[in-house]
PDB file of C-alpha atoms in Angstrom:
ATOM      1  CA  UNK A  23      37.080 -24.080  46.782  1.00 50.00           C
ATOM      2  CA  UNK A  24      37.188 -23.270  50.498  1.00 68.00           C
ATOM      3  CA  UNK A  25      40.416 -23.144  52.478  1.00 68.00           C
ATOM      4  CA  UNK A  26      39.350 -26.310  54.331  1.00 67.00           C
ATOM      5  CA  UNK A  27      38.753 -28.279  51.124  1.00 72.00           C
ATOM      6  CA  UNK A  28      42.044 -27.053  49.665  1.00 76.00           C
ATOM      7  CA  UNK A  29      43.810 -28.128  52.837  1.00 75.00           C
ATOM      8  CA  UNK A  30      41.929 -31.446  52.731  1.00 77.00           C
ATOM      9  CA  UNK A  31      43.238 -32.173  49.234  1.00 79.00           C
ATOM     10  CA  UNK A  32      46.789 -31.281  50.321  1.00 81.00           C
ATOM     11  CA  UNK A  33      46.465 -33.342  53.514  1.00 79.00           C
ATOM     12  CA  UNK A  34      45.238 -36.412  51.631  1.00 79.00           C
ATOM     13  CA  UNK A  35      48.125 -36.086  49.192  1.00 83.00           C
ATOM     14  CA  UNK A  36      50.646 -35.847  52.067  1.00 83.00           C
ATOM     15  CA  UNK A  37      48.841 -38.337  54.320  1.00 78.00           C
ATOM     16  CA  UNK A  38      48.855 -35.724  57.124  1.00 81.00           C
ATOM     17  CA  UNK A  39      45.416 -35.508  58.731  1.00 83.00           C
ATOM     18  CA  UNK A  40      46.555 -33.000  61.396  1.00 81.00           C
ATOM     19  CA  UNK A  41      46.583 -30.198  58.809  1.00 80.00           C
ATOM     20  CA  UNK A  42      42.772 -30.201  58.660  1.00 80.00           C
ATOM     21  CA  UNK A  43      42.429 -28.401  61.998  1.00 84.00           C
ATOM     22  CA  UNK A  44      44.746 -25.586  60.875  1.00 81.00           C
ATOM     23  CA  UNK A  45      42.018 -24.274  58.530  1.00 77.00           C
ATOM     24  CA  UNK A  46      39.398 -24.036  61.312  1.00 82.00           C
ATOM     25  CA  UNK A  47      39.946 -21.140  63.776  1.00 86.00           C
ATOM     26  CA  UNK A  48      37.573 -22.624  66.382  1.00 88.00           C
ATOM     27  CA  UNK A  49      39.429 -25.944  66.313  1.00 90.00           C
ATOM     28  CA  UNK A  50      42.747 -24.126  66.741  1.00 90.00           C
ATOM     29  CA  UNK A  51      41.439 -22.134  69.734  1.00 91.00           C
ATOM     30  CA  UNK A  52      39.909 -25.235  71.332  1.00 94.00           C
ATOM     31  CA  UNK A  53      43.137 -27.144  70.551  1.00 95.00           C
ATOM     32  CA  UNK A  54      41.157 -29.861  68.759  1.00 95.00           C
ATOM     33  CA  UNK A  55      43.051 -31.743  66.071  1.00 94.00           C
ATOM     34  CA  UNK A  56      42.773 -35.106  64.336  1.00 94.00           C
ATOM     35  CA  UNK A  57      45.611 -37.614  64.468  1.00 92.00           C
ATOM     36  CA  UNK A  58      46.172 -40.998  62.879  1.00 86.00           C
ATOM     37  CA  UNK A  59      49.405 -42.224  64.418  1.00 81.00           C
ATOM     38  CA  UNK A  60      47.809 -45.502  65.535  1.00 82.00           C
ATOM     39  CA  UNK A  61      46.263 -46.294  62.158  1.00 83.00           C
ATOM     40  CA  UNK A  62      42.858 -45.191  63.453  1.00 90.00           C
ATOM     41  CA  UNK A  63      41.601 -41.644  62.973  1.00 93.00           C
ATOM     42  CA  UNK A  64      41.297 -40.093  66.429  1.00 96.00           C
ATOM     43  CA  UNK A  65      40.578 -36.522  67.453  1.00 97.00           C
ATOM     44  CA  UNK A  66      42.325 -35.039  70.491  1.00 97.00           C
ATOM     45  CA  UNK A  67      41.295 -31.983  72.494  1.00 97.00           C
ATOM     46  CA  UNK A  68      44.309 -30.833  74.476  1.00 97.00           C
ATOM     47  CA  UNK A  69      43.449 -29.682  77.971  1.00 97.00           C
ATOM     48  CA  UNK A  70      43.825 -25.991  78.768  1.00 95.00           C
ATOM     49  CA  UNK A  71      42.257 -24.050  81.688  1.00 94.00           C
ATOM     50  CA  UNK A  72      39.686 -22.245  79.502  1.00 94.00           C
ATOM     51  CA  UNK A  73      37.872 -25.576  79.010  1.00 95.00           C
ATOM     52  CA  UNK A  74      36.825 -25.822  82.673  1.00 95.00           C
ATOM     53  CA  UNK A  75      33.088 -25.393  83.215  1.00 94.00           C
ATOM     54  CA  UNK A  76      32.794 -26.503  86.837  1.00 91.00           C
ATOM     55  CA  UNK A  77      35.620 -25.111  88.948  1.00 91.00           C
ATOM     56  CA  UNK A  78      34.541 -27.015  92.067  1.00 92.00           C
ATOM     57  CA  UNK A  79      35.206 -30.497  90.640  1.00 91.00           C
ATOM     58  CA  UNK A  80      37.032 -29.311  88.327  1.00 94.00           C
ATOM     59  CA  UNK A  81      35.409 -30.616  85.146  1.00 96.00           C
ATOM     60  CA  UNK A  82      35.548 -29.748  81.451  1.00 96.00           C
ATOM     61  CA  UNK A  83      32.482 -27.839  80.234  1.00 96.00           C
ATOM     62  CA  UNK A  84      29.899 -30.048  78.505  1.00 95.00           C
ATOM     63  CA  UNK A  85      29.584 -27.651  75.575  1.00 96.00           C
ATOM     64  CA  UNK A  86      33.249 -28.088  74.753  1.00 96.00           C
ATOM     65  CA  UNK A  87      32.802 -31.872  74.849  1.00 97.00           C
ATOM     66  CA  UNK A  88      29.853 -31.582  72.462  1.00 97.00           C
ATOM     67  CA  UNK A  89      31.861 -29.359  70.126  1.00 96.00           C
ATOM     68  CA  UNK A  90      34.760 -31.789  70.251  1.00 97.00           C
ATOM     69  CA  UNK A  91      32.491 -34.731  69.351  1.00 98.00           C
ATOM     70  CA  UNK A  92      31.021 -32.746  66.449  1.00 96.00           C
ATOM     71  CA  UNK A  93      34.519 -31.879  65.190  1.00 95.00           C
ATOM     72  CA  UNK A  94      35.563 -35.546  65.494  1.00 96.00           C
ATOM     73  CA  UNK A  95      32.588 -36.533  63.319  1.00 96.00           C
ATOM     74  CA  UNK A  96      33.398 -33.845  60.735  1.00 93.00           C
ATOM     75  CA  UNK A  97      37.083 -34.806  60.608  1.00 92.00           C
ATOM     76  CA  UNK A  98      36.047 -38.450  60.155  1.00 93.00           C
ATOM     77  CA  UNK A  99      33.708 -37.603  57.274  1.00 92.00           C
ATOM     78  CA  UNK A 100      36.281 -35.393  55.582  1.00 87.00           C
ATOM     79  CA  UNK A 101      39.143 -37.868  55.918  1.00 87.00           C
ATOM     80  CA  UNK A 102      37.502 -41.279  55.568  1.00 84.00           C
ATOM     81  CA  UNK A 103      35.035 -40.506  52.784  1.00 81.00           C
ATOM     82  CA  UNK A 104      35.360 -39.022  49.318  1.00 74.00           C
ATOM     83  CA  UNK A 105      33.186 -36.005  50.066  1.00 74.00           C
ATOM     84  CA  UNK A 106      34.138 -32.797  48.299  1.00 69.00           C
ATOM     85  CA  UNK A 107      31.862 -30.613  50.430  1.00 78.00           C
ATOM     86  CA  UNK A 108      32.162 -29.656  54.070  1.00 83.00           C
ATOM     87  CA  UNK A 109      29.521 -31.672  55.964  1.00 90.00           C
ATOM     88  CA  UNK A 110      26.752 -29.482  57.374  1.00 93.00           C
ATOM     89  CA  UNK A 111      25.416 -30.448  60.787  1.00 95.00           C
ATOM     90  CA  UNK A 112      21.669 -31.077  60.888  1.00 96.00           C
ATOM     91  CA  UNK A 113      21.367 -32.218  64.500  1.00 97.00           C
ATOM     92  CA  UNK A 114      23.438 -33.728  67.274  1.00 97.00           C
ATOM     93  CA  UNK A 115      22.484 -35.527  70.457  1.00 98.00           C
ATOM     94  CA  UNK A 116      25.165 -35.707  73.128  1.00 98.00           C
ATOM     95  CA  UNK A 117      25.021 -38.107  76.063  1.00 98.00           C
ATOM     96  CA  UNK A 118      27.184 -37.023  78.995  1.00 97.00           C
ATOM     97  CA  UNK A 119      28.237 -40.171  80.817  1.00 97.00           C
ATOM     98  CA  UNK A 120      30.630 -38.888  83.485  1.00 96.00           C
ATOM     99  CA  UNK A 121      32.584 -35.768  84.421  1.00 95.00           C
ATOM    100  CA  UNK A 122      35.551 -35.044  82.206  1.00 96.00           C
ATOM    101  CA  UNK A 123      38.590 -34.299  84.343  1.00 96.00           C
ATOM    102  CA  UNK A 124      41.139 -31.611  83.432  1.00 96.00           C
ATOM    103  CA  UNK A 125      43.196 -33.794  81.073  1.00 97.00           C
ATOM    104  CA  UNK A 126      43.191 -34.363  77.291  1.00 97.00           C
ATOM    105  CA  UNK A 127      40.053 -35.828  75.722  1.00 98.00           C
ATOM    106  CA  UNK A 128      40.260 -38.258  72.793  1.00 98.00           C
ATOM    107  CA  UNK A 129      37.407 -39.149  70.438  1.00 98.00           C
ATOM    108  CA  UNK A 130      36.717 -41.457  67.531  1.00 97.00           C
ATOM    109  CA  UNK A 131      33.816 -41.490  65.106  1.00 97.00           C
ATOM    110  CA  UNK A 132      32.224 -43.926  62.681  1.00 96.00           C
ATOM    111  CA  UNK A 133      29.525 -43.694  60.053  1.00 94.00           C
ATOM    112  CA  UNK A 134      26.531 -45.728  61.201  1.00 94.00           C
ATOM    113  CA  UNK A 135      24.167 -45.012  58.288  1.00 91.00           C
ATOM    114  CA  UNK A 136      24.812 -43.418  54.955  1.00 86.00           C
ATOM    115  CA  UNK A 137      22.205 -42.125  52.549  1.00 83.00           C
ATOM    116  CA  UNK A 138      22.435 -40.074  49.380  1.00 80.00           C
ATOM    117  CA  UNK A 139      22.226 -36.758  51.208  1.00 85.00           C
ATOM    118  CA  UNK A 140      22.432 -37.550  54.897  1.00 90.00           C
ATOM    119  CA  UNK A 141      24.973 -39.382  57.007  1.00 93.00           C
ATOM    120  CA  UNK A 142      24.524 -40.566  60.586  1.00 96.00           C
ATOM    121  CA  UNK A 143      27.735 -40.586  62.624  1.00 97.00           C
ATOM    122  CA  UNK A 144      28.377 -41.985  66.101  1.00 98.00           C
ATOM    123  CA  UNK A 145      31.212 -40.407  68.103  1.00 98.00           C
ATOM    124  CA  UNK A 146      32.667 -41.403  71.450  1.00 98.00           C
ATOM    125  CA  UNK A 147      35.018 -39.451  73.744  1.00 98.00           C
ATOM    126  CA  UNK A 148      37.196 -40.735  76.573  1.00 98.00           C
ATOM    127  CA  UNK A 149      40.199 -39.687  78.594  1.00 97.00           C
ATOM    128  CA  UNK A 150      42.803 -42.218  79.770  1.00 94.00           C
ATOM    129  CA  UNK A 151      40.623 -45.345  79.480  1.00 96.00           C
ATOM    130  CA  UNK A 152      38.759 -45.963  76.239  1.00 96.00           C
ATOM    131  CA  UNK A 153      36.420 -48.401  77.970  1.00 97.00           C
ATOM    132  CA  UNK A 154      35.156 -45.540  80.190  1.00 97.00           C
ATOM    133  CA  UNK A 155      33.780 -42.893  77.795  1.00 98.00           C
ATOM    134  CA  UNK A 156      32.938 -39.448  79.176  1.00 98.00           C
ATOM    135  CA  UNK A 157      30.467 -38.614  76.388  1.00 98.00           C
ATOM    136  CA  UNK A 158      28.960 -40.025  73.202  1.00 98.00           C
ATOM    137  CA  UNK A 159      27.087 -38.373  70.351  1.00 98.00           C
ATOM    138  CA  UNK A 160      24.866 -39.260  67.417  1.00 98.00           C
ATOM    139  CA  UNK A 161      24.849 -36.667  64.664  1.00 98.00           C
ATOM    140  CA  UNK A 162      23.250 -36.240  61.264  1.00 97.00           C
ATOM    141  CA  UNK A 163      25.116 -34.360  58.545  1.00 95.00           C
ATOM    142  CA  UNK A 164      24.016 -33.067  55.168  1.00 92.00           C
ATOM    143  CA  UNK A 165      26.685 -34.036  52.666  1.00 86.00           C
ATOM    144  CA  UNK A 166      24.975 -33.136  49.404  1.00 68.00           C
ATOM    145  CA  UNK A 167      23.837 -29.573  48.798  1.00 48.00           C
ATOM    146  CA  UNK A 168      22.920 -29.469  45.097  1.00 48.00           C
ATOM    147  CA  UNK A 169      19.924 -31.611  44.088  1.00 52.00           C
ATOM    148  CA  UNK A 170      21.332 -32.037  40.568  1.00 52.00           C
ATOM    149  CA  UNK A 171      24.835 -33.054  41.648  1.00 52.00           C
ATOM    150  CA  UNK A 172      25.775 -36.703  42.087  1.00 54.00           C
ATOM    151  CA  UNK A 173      26.008 -37.911  45.703  1.00 51.00           C
ATOM    152  CA  UNK A 174      29.219 -36.784  47.358  1.00 47.00           C
ATOM    153  CA  UNK A 175      29.623 -39.995  49.342  1.00 47.00           C
TER     154      UNK A 175
END
């Protein structure tokens, strides 16, 4: 069992979703972590200067926003479903709606369609005002790897 799945089992037992990010070095470096203090699973990317892509505005780099939306979708699938495998990204389409200022970015995700092997997830990121998203994403994930195994979702 991978370190992430071991940590997932421990996190579910404790009810502490924030521990999921500790097993992912990229998430730790990007300072991306899930939180559920409001009763809704949210993912927060803490602002730090390395995230800036356009120094003239300044604005957070679009690639980091895309990565954050992908991580939000993965955290959602790991926490909210009964999957025992790490979801594998098939594709992601990110829509950049406005410049992301140098402050924290928050995202939420929801499953929009679920099949036996594939899951479609919609994710949305905002800063201070949830009604003004900075980016959205639609992603497809493979959640079943073994053709003989029962569906993981």
